[in-house]
Short mmCIF file of C-alpha atoms and ligand atoms in Angstrom, two decimals:
data_model
loop_
_atom_site.label_atom_id
_atom_site.label_comp_id
_atom_site.label_asym_id
_atom_site.label_seq_id
_atom_site.Cartn_x
_atom_site.Cartn_y
_atom_site.Cartn_z
CA MET A 1 12.56 38.79 3.70
CA TRP A 2 11.51 36.18 2.11
CA ASP A 3 9.07 37.23 -1.60
CA ALA A 4 6.15 35.65 0.00
CA ILE A 5 5.18 33.86 3.16
CA VAL A 6 2.08 31.48 3.33
CA VAL A 7 0.27 31.48 6.21
CA GLY A 8 -1.88 27.93 6.32
CA GLY A 9 -0.53 24.55 4.22
CA GLY A 10 -3.90 23.16 3.43
CA LEU A 11 -4.93 22.59 -0.44
CA ALA A 12 -4.77 26.14 -1.68
CA GLY A 13 -1.45 27.86 0.34
CA CYS A 14 0.26 24.80 -1.64
CA ILE A 15 -0.61 24.97 -4.20
CA ALA A 16 0.48 28.70 -3.68
CA GLY A 17 3.58 28.32 -2.12
CA ILE A 18 4.79 25.32 -4.83
CA ARG A 19 3.74 27.68 -7.73
CA ALA A 20 6.05 30.64 -6.45
CA ALA A 21 8.76 28.12 -4.95
CA GLN A 22 9.04 27.45 -9.43
CA ARG A 23 8.45 30.58 -9.72
CA GLY A 24 12.36 31.30 -8.44
CA LYS A 25 10.78 33.26 -5.48
CA LYS A 26 11.50 33.12 -1.51
CA VAL A 27 8.89 31.39 -0.22
CA LEU A 28 7.07 30.04 2.88
CA ILE A 29 4.44 28.23 3.79
CA VAL A 30 4.73 28.60 7.81
CA THR A 31 1.40 26.34 9.25
CA GLU A 32 -0.59 25.37 12.18
CA GLY A 33 -1.29 21.79 10.46
CA VAL A 34 -2.67 20.34 6.96
CA GLY A 35 -6.66 21.60 7.54
CA THR A 36 -8.87 19.09 5.53
CA LEU A 37 -6.72 18.23 3.34
CA TYR A 38 -6.82 14.13 5.07
CA ASN A 39 -10.17 14.33 4.42
CA PHE A 40 -9.17 14.65 0.26
CA SER A 41 -10.72 11.57 -1.63
CA GLY A 42 -8.80 12.23 -4.27
CA ILE A 43 -10.25 13.73 -7.08
CA PHE A 44 -10.95 17.50 -7.46
CA ASP A 45 -14.34 18.95 -7.31
CA TYR A 46 -14.65 21.98 -10.00
CA GLY A 47 -17.94 22.82 -10.25
CA ASP A 48 -20.13 24.21 -13.41
CA VAL A 49 -17.41 26.39 -13.47
CA GLU A 50 -19.31 28.85 -16.68
CA ARG A 51 -22.54 29.33 -14.38
CA LEU A 52 -20.49 30.12 -10.83
CA ARG A 53 -19.06 32.68 -13.02
CA GLU A 54 -22.16 34.10 -13.45
CA VAL A 55 -23.51 33.83 -9.33
CA PRO A 56 -22.38 37.37 -8.01
CA LYS A 57 -19.31 37.61 -5.98
CA HIS A 58 -18.44 34.40 -6.14
CA PRO A 59 -14.77 33.58 -6.15
CA TYR A 60 -14.74 32.75 -9.79
CA THR A 61 -16.31 35.70 -10.78
CA LEU A 62 -12.50 36.89 -9.70
CA PHE A 63 -10.19 34.74 -12.51
CA ASP A 64 -11.25 34.63 -16.23
CA SER A 65 -11.67 31.11 -18.47
CA GLN A 66 -8.08 31.12 -18.68
CA ALA A 67 -6.79 32.15 -15.28
CA ILE A 68 -8.84 28.18 -14.07
CA ALA A 69 -7.63 26.58 -16.54
CA GLN A 70 -3.85 27.09 -15.15
CA GLY A 71 -4.56 26.23 -12.68
CA GLN A 72 -6.41 22.74 -12.70
CA ASN A 73 -3.27 22.48 -15.71
CA PHE A 74 -0.74 23.05 -13.01
CA VAL A 75 -2.32 20.08 -11.24
CA GLN A 76 -2.02 18.11 -14.31
CA GLU A 77 1.87 19.53 -14.06
CA ILE A 78 2.51 18.55 -10.59
CA CYS A 79 0.39 15.09 -10.46
CA PRO A 80 0.65 13.98 -14.23
CA GLU A 81 -1.97 10.46 -13.95
CA TYR A 82 -4.35 13.27 -13.36
CA VAL A 83 -6.71 13.49 -16.08
CA VAL A 84 -9.50 15.66 -16.82
CA ASN A 85 -12.11 14.62 -19.58
CA GLU A 86 -14.79 17.01 -20.88
CA LYS A 87 -17.43 14.72 -21.37
CA ARG A 88 -17.75 13.60 -16.97
CA GLN A 89 -16.48 11.22 -15.16
CA PHE A 90 -16.82 9.24 -12.32
CA ALA A 91 -15.01 6.94 -9.68
CA PHE A 92 -15.81 5.00 -7.05
CA THR A 93 -17.13 5.87 -4.32
CA VAL A 94 -16.07 3.75 -1.08
CA LEU A 95 -20.37 2.77 -0.76
CA GLY A 96 -19.73 1.34 -4.62
CA THR A 97 -21.98 4.20 -5.74
CA VAL A 98 -20.21 6.54 -8.37
CA ARG A 99 -19.24 10.22 -7.80
CA GLN A 100 -18.89 12.81 -10.70
CA GLY A 101 -15.71 14.08 -10.39
CA ASP A 102 -13.52 17.04 -12.42
CA LEU A 103 -9.42 15.79 -12.36
CA MET A 104 -8.97 12.09 -10.87
CA PRO A 105 -6.43 10.02 -11.11
CA SER A 106 -6.15 8.07 -14.59
CA SER A 107 -6.09 5.08 -12.07
CA MET A 108 -9.88 5.87 -10.68
CA VAL A 109 -11.81 6.51 -13.71
CA LEU A 110 -14.30 3.98 -14.63
CA PRO A 111 -15.06 2.29 -17.81
CA ASP A 112 -17.66 3.02 -20.45
CA ARG A 113 -20.98 1.08 -18.71
CA GLN A 114 -21.62 -0.42 -22.75
CA GLU A 115 -18.58 -2.54 -22.72
CA GLN A 116 -20.05 -4.68 -20.70
CA GLY A 117 -17.57 -6.48 -17.88
CA GLU A 118 -16.08 -7.81 -14.78
CA PHE A 119 -15.92 -6.49 -11.75
CA VAL A 120 -14.11 -8.43 -9.29
CA LEU A 121 -14.05 -6.65 -5.63
CA LEU A 122 -10.84 -7.23 -3.46
CA VAL A 123 -12.17 -7.15 0.25
CA PRO A 124 -9.28 -6.32 2.24
CA GLU A 125 -9.07 -8.20 5.68
CA GLY A 126 -10.90 -6.46 8.69
CA LEU A 127 -10.70 -3.38 6.49
CA LYS A 128 -12.65 -1.20 8.76
CA ASP A 129 -15.57 0.67 8.14
CA PHE A 130 -16.33 -0.79 4.83
CA PHE A 131 -19.26 -2.99 3.50
CA PRO A 132 -18.61 -5.46 0.75
CA GLU A 133 -22.20 -6.24 0.43
CA THR A 134 -23.23 -3.51 0.41
CA VAL A 135 -20.86 -2.19 -1.82
CA VAL A 136 -21.29 -5.44 -4.48
CA ALA A 137 -25.44 -4.26 -4.73
CA ASN A 138 -24.14 -1.46 -5.36
CA MET A 139 -21.84 -1.51 -8.20
CA ALA A 140 -23.78 -4.37 -9.32
CA ARG A 141 -26.84 -1.45 -9.76
CA GLU A 142 -24.29 1.04 -11.07
CA PHE A 143 -23.48 -1.60 -13.66
CA PRO A 144 -26.24 -3.71 -14.96
CA GLY A 145 -24.87 -6.03 -17.42
CA TRP A 146 -22.06 -5.94 -15.47
CA LEU A 147 -20.56 -9.87 -13.11
CA VAL A 148 -19.42 -8.17 -10.05
CA SER A 149 -18.18 -10.77 -7.42
CA ALA A 150 -16.31 -10.10 -4.32
CA GLU A 151 -12.80 -12.28 -2.86
CA LYS A 152 -10.79 -11.48 0.23
CA ILE A 153 -7.30 -10.80 0.31
CA GLN A 154 -5.22 -10.85 3.25
CA VAL A 155 -1.43 -10.22 4.19
CA GLU A 156 -0.07 -11.42 6.74
CA ALA A 157 1.10 -8.45 8.14
CA LEU A 158 -2.13 -7.37 9.16
CA ALA A 159 -3.89 -10.80 9.50
CA ALA A 160 -2.96 -11.19 13.43
CA TRP A 161 -4.16 -7.84 13.59
CA THR A 162 -7.26 -9.61 12.53
CA ARG A 163 -7.26 -12.42 14.59
CA LEU A 164 -6.48 -10.35 17.54
CA GLY A 165 -10.19 -8.76 16.34
CA LYS A 166 -8.65 -5.14 16.61
CA ASN A 167 -9.60 -3.03 12.43
CA VAL A 168 -7.79 -2.50 10.42
CA SER A 169 -7.80 1.51 8.71
CA SER A 170 -7.59 1.98 5.34
CA ILE A 171 -4.26 4.27 5.48
CA ASP A 172 -3.18 1.16 7.71
CA TYR A 173 -4.23 -0.67 4.21
CA ALA A 174 -2.74 2.04 1.99
CA ALA A 175 0.81 1.65 3.26
CA ILE A 176 0.94 -2.09 2.92
CA TRP A 177 0.21 -1.73 -1.00
CA ARG A 178 2.76 0.80 -1.21
CA SER A 179 5.18 -1.65 0.52
CA LYS A 180 7.12 -4.99 -0.61
CA GLU A 181 5.42 -6.87 1.35
CA GLY A 182 1.23 -5.60 0.01
CA GLN A 183 2.36 -6.15 -3.42
CA LYS A 184 3.54 -8.88 -4.05
CA VAL A 185 0.90 -10.25 -2.00
CA LEU A 186 -1.76 -8.08 -5.10
CA ALA A 187 -0.16 -9.31 -7.96
CA ASN A 188 0.09 -12.22 -6.27
CA LYS A 189 -3.46 -12.24 -6.17
CA ILE A 190 -4.03 -10.68 -9.75
CA GLU A 191 -2.18 -13.03 -10.75
CA GLU A 192 -4.39 -15.93 -9.81
CA LEU A 193 -7.69 -14.43 -10.97
CA ASN A 194 -6.33 -14.06 -14.28
CA ARG A 195 -5.51 -17.44 -14.59
CA GLN A 196 -8.70 -18.86 -12.61
CA ARG A 197 -10.40 -17.07 -16.16
CA GLN A 198 -8.12 -18.09 -18.80
CA VAL A 199 -8.68 -21.81 -17.68
CA ALA A 200 -12.33 -20.90 -17.60
CA GLY A 201 -12.85 -19.80 -20.96
CA LYS A 202 -14.75 -17.06 -19.99
CA SER A 203 -13.35 -14.01 -20.93
CA PRO A 204 -14.54 -12.49 -24.03
CA ARG A 205 -15.95 -9.70 -20.95
CA LYS A 206 -13.27 -7.41 -19.53
CA VAL A 207 -12.17 -7.82 -16.07
CA VAL A 208 -11.14 -4.71 -13.94
CA VAL A 209 -10.24 -5.33 -10.66
CA VAL A 210 -11.37 -3.18 -7.82
CA LEU A 211 -9.29 -2.68 -5.11
CA PRO A 212 -10.59 -0.56 -1.72
CA SER A 213 -7.89 1.99 0.45
CA LEU A 214 -5.67 2.19 -3.24
CA VAL A 215 -3.15 5.36 -3.39
CA LYS A 216 -0.66 4.70 -6.28
CA GLU A 217 -0.32 8.16 -7.81
CA TYR A 218 2.27 10.74 -5.29
CA TYR A 219 5.31 9.65 -4.83
CA ASP A 220 7.15 8.93 -0.91
CA ALA A 221 9.84 10.91 0.19
CA SER A 222 13.00 8.84 -1.28
CA ARG A 223 10.86 10.84 -4.07
CA THR A 224 9.89 7.08 -6.42
CA LYS A 225 6.38 5.70 -7.32
CA PRO A 226 4.99 3.29 -4.56
CA TYR A 227 4.09 1.56 -8.51
CA GLY A 228 6.77 0.23 -10.72
CA ASN A 229 5.09 -2.93 -11.73
CA GLU A 230 2.08 -3.29 -14.25
CA TRP A 231 -0.84 -5.35 -12.72
CA SER A 232 -1.80 -8.10 -15.05
CA LEU A 233 -5.27 -7.10 -15.28
CA PRO A 234 -6.32 -3.61 -14.86
CA VAL A 235 -6.84 -2.27 -10.58
CA LEU A 236 -9.33 1.05 -10.19
CA GLU A 237 -8.70 2.74 -7.03
CA MET A 238 -12.27 3.42 -5.21
CA SER A 239 -12.01 7.77 -4.17
CA SER A 240 -11.61 8.45 -0.38
CA PHE A 241 -13.62 8.66 2.67
CA VAL A 242 -12.46 10.15 6.19
CA PRO A 243 -9.55 9.55 7.29
CA SER A 244 -8.95 9.32 3.36
CA PRO A 245 -5.35 7.71 3.02
CA HIS A 246 -5.45 9.60 -0.29
CA GLY A 247 -5.36 13.03 1.59
CA ARG A 248 -2.58 11.74 4.05
CA TYR A 249 -0.26 11.13 0.98
CA PHE A 250 -1.76 14.44 -1.27
CA ALA A 251 -0.18 16.48 1.75
CA GLU A 252 3.23 14.56 2.51
CA TYR A 253 2.69 15.27 -1.24
CA LEU A 254 2.61 19.12 -1.72
CA LYS A 255 5.12 19.66 0.98
CA HIS A 256 7.37 17.75 -1.04
CA ARG A 257 6.99 19.82 -4.04
CA VAL A 258 7.16 22.64 -2.41
CA THR A 259 10.89 22.20 -0.63
CA ASP A 260 12.11 19.88 -3.98
CA TRP A 261 11.49 23.50 -5.96
CA GLY A 262 13.49 25.35 -3.18
CA GLY A 263 10.10 26.05 -1.19
CA GLU A 264 10.42 25.78 2.74
CA VAL A 265 7.55 25.20 5.16
CA MET A 266 7.52 25.59 8.95
CA ILE A 267 5.45 23.45 10.12
CA GLY A 268 2.91 23.16 13.86
CA ALA A 269 3.65 27.37 13.70
CA ARG A 270 0.82 29.22 14.25
CA VAL A 271 0.96 32.96 13.04
CA LEU A 272 -0.72 35.04 15.55
CA ALA A 273 -1.30 38.61 14.00
CA LEU A 274 0.21 39.93 11.53
CA ASN A 275 1.68 44.44 12.24
CA GLY A 276 1.98 47.09 10.04
CA GLU A 277 1.87 50.75 8.67
CA LEU A 278 -0.76 52.73 6.72
CA THR A 279 0.36 53.09 3.65
CA SER A 280 2.13 56.71 1.90
CA GLY A 281 -1.59 58.16 0.76
CA SER A 282 -3.52 55.31 0.64
CA LYS A 283 -5.97 53.56 3.70
CA ALA A 284 -4.48 50.56 3.11
CA ARG A 285 -2.11 49.53 5.51
CA GLU A 286 1.13 46.95 5.03
CA CYS A 287 2.51 43.97 7.00
CA GLN A 288 6.01 44.57 7.09
CA GLU A 289 5.79 41.20 10.43
CA LEU A 290 4.32 38.23 11.62
CA ILE A 291 4.58 37.02 14.25
CA VAL A 292 4.49 33.50 14.66
CA GLN A 293 4.00 30.79 17.66
CA SER A 294 6.49 27.58 17.29
CA MET A 295 7.74 25.59 19.62
CA GLY A 296 6.67 28.00 22.80
CA LYS A 297 8.91 30.70 21.14
CA SER A 298 7.70 33.52 19.87
CA LEU A 299 9.07 34.23 16.24
CA SER A 300 9.27 37.05 14.45
CA LEU A 301 8.43 36.03 10.38
CA ARG A 302 9.37 39.30 7.49
CA GLY A 303 7.80 38.86 4.14
CA ARG A 304 6.82 40.99 0.77
CA LYS A 305 3.71 39.52 0.05
CA ILE A 306 1.44 37.31 2.51
CA ILE A 307 -1.22 35.18 0.88
CA LEU A 308 -3.61 34.24 3.48
CA ALA A 309 -4.81 30.87 3.40
CA THR A 310 -6.28 29.63 6.69
CA GLY A 311 -9.19 28.02 5.82
CA GLY A 312 -12.56 28.60 7.08
CA LEU A 313 -15.09 27.79 9.71
CA LEU A 314 -13.04 24.28 9.61
CA GLY A 315 -9.66 24.98 8.44
CA GLY A 316 -8.84 27.20 12.58
CA GLY A 317 -9.08 30.16 10.36
CA ILE A 318 -12.21 31.26 11.14
CA LYS A 319 -13.07 31.31 15.51
CA VAL A 320 -16.46 31.58 16.16
CA GLY A 321 -17.39 32.64 19.25
CA MET A 322 -21.14 31.20 21.65
CA GLU A 323 -21.84 35.09 20.49
CA ARG A 324 -22.88 36.22 17.02
CA LYS A 325 -20.75 38.86 16.91
CA SER A 326 -18.40 36.82 18.43
CA ILE A 327 -17.17 35.67 14.76
CA ARG A 328 -13.52 36.97 14.11
CA GLU A 329 -11.03 35.86 10.93
CA GLY A 330 -8.23 34.85 13.47
CA VAL A 331 -4.98 36.68 12.00
CA LEU A 332 -5.93 39.93 10.86
CA ASP A 333 -9.13 40.00 12.27
CA LEU A 334 -10.24 41.45 8.41
CA PRO A 335 -13.60 42.50 8.11
CA LEU A 336 -15.96 39.62 7.90
CA PHE A 337 -18.80 38.27 5.74
CA VAL A 338 -21.42 37.12 7.27
CA PRO A 339 -24.98 36.28 6.84
CA GLN A 340 -28.52 36.84 8.33
CA GLU A 341 -29.19 34.29 8.49
CA TRP A 342 -26.60 31.66 9.17
CA SER A 343 -28.75 28.25 8.56
CA LYS A 344 -31.34 26.06 7.12
CA PRO A 345 -32.85 23.20 9.01
CA GLN A 346 -33.29 21.15 5.73
CA PHE A 347 -29.54 19.23 6.36
CA PHE A 348 -28.69 18.96 2.76
CA ALA A 349 -30.18 22.78 2.02
CA ALA A 350 -27.39 25.19 1.28
CA GLN A 351 -26.05 26.49 3.85
CA PRO A 352 -26.04 30.34 4.64
CA PHE A 353 -22.50 29.89 7.20
CA ALA A 354 -21.55 28.26 4.45
CA GLN A 355 -20.48 31.74 2.30
CA ILE A 356 -18.73 33.97 5.96
CA GLY A 357 -15.09 35.07 4.97
CA VAL A 358 -13.24 37.81 3.32
CA GLU A 359 -14.40 39.38 1.21
CA THR A 360 -11.65 40.54 -1.27
CA ASP A 361 -10.79 42.53 -4.98
CA GLN A 362 -9.73 40.91 -8.50
CA PHE A 363 -6.51 40.83 -6.23
CA MET A 364 -7.25 38.86 -3.24
CA ARG A 365 -6.42 42.20 -1.31
CA PRO A 366 -9.28 42.45 1.70
CA LEU A 367 -12.32 44.87 1.65
CA ASP A 368 -14.20 46.34 3.84
CA PRO A 369 -17.07 45.77 2.85
CA ALA A 370 -18.59 48.35 4.09
CA SER A 371 -16.47 50.26 2.21
CA GLY A 372 -15.22 48.37 -0.30
CA GLN A 373 -11.60 49.77 0.10
CA VAL A 374 -8.61 47.41 0.28
CA VAL A 375 -8.15 47.00 3.89
CA TRP A 376 -3.50 45.45 4.32
CA ASP A 377 -1.81 45.79 0.62
CA ASN A 378 0.17 43.63 0.41
CA VAL A 379 -1.96 40.30 1.39
CA HIS A 380 -3.50 38.56 -0.45
CA VAL A 381 -6.48 35.85 1.17
CA ILE A 382 -7.21 32.71 -0.53
CA GLY A 383 -8.89 29.22 -0.14
CA ARG A 384 -11.70 28.28 1.92
CA MET A 385 -11.34 31.84 3.49
CA LEU A 386 -12.60 33.94 0.47
CA ALA A 387 -15.95 34.33 0.74
CA HIS A 388 -19.64 33.80 -1.25
CA TRP A 389 -18.91 29.47 -1.80
CA ASP A 390 -20.63 26.52 -0.85
CA PRO A 391 -18.40 23.94 -1.31
CA TRP A 392 -20.93 21.17 -1.30
CA THR A 393 -23.28 22.28 -2.67
CA GLN A 394 -21.42 23.97 -5.69
CA LYS A 395 -18.75 20.61 -5.62
CA CYS A 396 -16.41 23.72 -6.50
CA GLY A 397 -14.04 23.00 -3.80
CA GLY A 398 -11.27 21.56 -5.13
CA GLY A 399 -11.70 23.69 -7.87
CA VAL A 400 -11.61 27.46 -6.32
CA SER A 401 -8.35 26.44 -3.85
CA VAL A 402 -6.53 25.75 -6.76
CA THR A 403 -7.58 28.77 -9.05
CA SER A 404 -7.31 31.18 -5.83
CA GLY A 405 -3.61 30.12 -4.79
CA TYR A 406 -2.24 29.66 -7.97
CA ALA A 407 -3.09 32.73 -9.28
CA ALA A 408 -1.30 34.77 -6.16
CA ALA A 409 1.63 32.74 -6.93
CA GLU A 410 1.72 34.40 -9.90
CA LEU A 411 0.75 38.14 -8.12
CA ILE A 412 4.06 37.41 -6.39
C1 LIG B 1 -14.82 16.59 5.05
C2 LIG B 1 -13.96 17.49 3.53
C3 LIG B 1 -13.21 16.74 2.56
C4 LIG B 1 -13.60 17.33 1.43
N1 LIG B 1 -13.18 16.39 0.10
C5 LIG B 1 -12.65 17.13 -0.47
C6 LIG B 1 -12.58 16.35 -2.18
O1 LIG B 1 -12.37 15.80 -2.13
N2 LIG B 1 -12.51 17.66 -2.98
C7 LIG B 1 -12.24 18.38 -3.00
O2 LIG B 1 -12.25 18.91 -4.76
N3 LIG B 1 -12.80 19.73 -1.79
C8 LIG B 1 -12.50 18.59 -0.98
N4 LIG B 1 -13.03 19.20 -0.03
C9 LIG B 1 -12.92 21.00 -0.09
C10 LIG B 1 -11.63 21.57 -0.56
O3 LIG B 1 -10.73 20.57 0.19
C11 LIG B 1 -11.64 22.42 0.50
O4 LIG B 1 -12.07 23.94 -0.50
C12 LIG B 1 -10.05 23.51 0.45
O5 LIG B 1 -9.04 22.09 1.29
C13 LIG B 1 -9.95 24.46 0.90
O6 LIG B 1 -8.09 24.93 1.09
P1 LIG B 1 -7.89 26.04 1.89
O7 LIG B 1 -6.55 25.40 1.87
O8 LIG B 1 -8.19 27.32 1.78
O9 LIG B 1 -7.81 25.32 3.71
P2 LIG B 1 -7.42 24.46 4.17
O10 LIG B 1 -7.62 23.02 4.08
O11 LIG B 1 -8.87 24.30 5.16
O12 LIG B 1 -6.49 24.99 5.12
C14 LIG B 1 -6.40 26.43 6.06
C15 LIG B 1 -4.28 25.87 6.91
O13 LIG B 1 -4.70 26.68 7.23
C16 LIG B 1 -4.13 26.75 8.97
N5 LIG B 1 -3.84 27.53 9.81
C17 LIG B 1 -5.13 28.11 9.74
N6 LIG B 1 -4.84 28.95 11.06
C18 LIG B 1 -3.76 28.83 11.55
C19 LIG B 1 -3.14 30.40 11.72
N7 LIG B 1 -2.95 31.69 12.19
N8 LIG B 1 -1.68 29.94 11.71
C20 LIG B 1 -1.20 29.27 11.00
N9 LIG B 1 -1.94 27.78 9.77
C21 LIG B 1 -3.11 28.21 10.39
C22 LIG B 1 -4.56 25.43 8.85
O14 LIG B 1 -3.73 24.10 9.81
C23 LIG B 1 -4.67 24.89 8.08
O15 LIG B 1 -3.09 24.31 6.62
C24 LIG B 1 -13.74 18.76 1.37
C25 LIG B 1 -13.76 19.87 1.91
C26 LIG B 1 -14.08 19.00 3.93
C27 LIG B 1 -14.10 19.73 4.82
#
């Protein structure tokens, strides 16, 4: 019998799995895919936590400030390059605009605008969906007083693709920068830029190289960080856009961290249902068995605790049919909070459907909204499946997932 089975291997499920394994629990993550992790920009958004804790039923109201801080510290423990700044910190997006972020790798944090430096944007040859003129113009607007220029960089391994007219994705380039060949090209280019500026005798200005598709954080399967050597100029990462190299490496990294601590991960497996019985003296049921579909076979698994981390509408945890009443939670058919009005006509408005999810008690056990009763005793719901929040307008996607995932692991 597992101490806990986590259903879903997105951000919330992985954080729960890593923390449970670190606590010495026998834990298994069963997941169909990686959920929205491959879209992760590299930056954790927490939002205005204190204000959101005042919003009725928001998931942050389930946790005190200490629990929220514990989750954040845990991210820094497993990703040591991630930094938090009390005064707000910013990173470049791939458009050259500036984005705030609550927890981000130190190699993304923008310098102080007052410093009056120089940015050199390295433009990887043939990089798909990257528009250097726009990026340079945006960077110059964001940092008035800084010099901004662009320089091409080419890697032989990908040059043949560009000669054939094939675009190279940011995922391809991220892999190249992590390879020996890519690192050599990068080091030579940066050294050349440094030398040019020294010869020109220009530089009381600080020179910062900016490179899209660079992912410095997260070691790989061989447990080594890809970048050993420091470069002769500081190099800034840009936050990712889909397809996100940060999301891709981060997803792999999280899986390694689960197994590093002795946890197990079953990928490509779909939990079809949980079976359980009413517990004596209670109206709640206790889950005794999970039915899992994997490689065409059905398995039965048993766990003392079940952590439901199947995501929301986008993660696959909530199923929607053609009719409004056909919306359902996909594993346990848990009662869902569904707002009266689903959507607003204004595209950028807070959309009511974002609030769809499962209501819980303070231990994240699912409730029947009509009666307020706990419906499953040993099931805890985390991440995007929780009701009453909106990662887009409240900018707290990573924060809610990390906080609830960490807190659930403490309950095992
Ligand atoms: C495009 C996009 C970009 C985002 N970027 C950021 C960002 O940069 N920073 C930030 O802080 N937040 C970001 N967010 C928000 C944040 O990623 C989400 O809040 C968070 O990922 C939700 O995590 P989750 O683990 O709850 O769900 P998900 O990531 O959706 O994971 C759900 C998991 O459950 C699995 N699953 C579903 N059903 C089953 C089943 N029956 N059996 C087995 N497995 C199942 C899925 O395969 C998946 O692995 C972004 C969200 C989106 C959609």
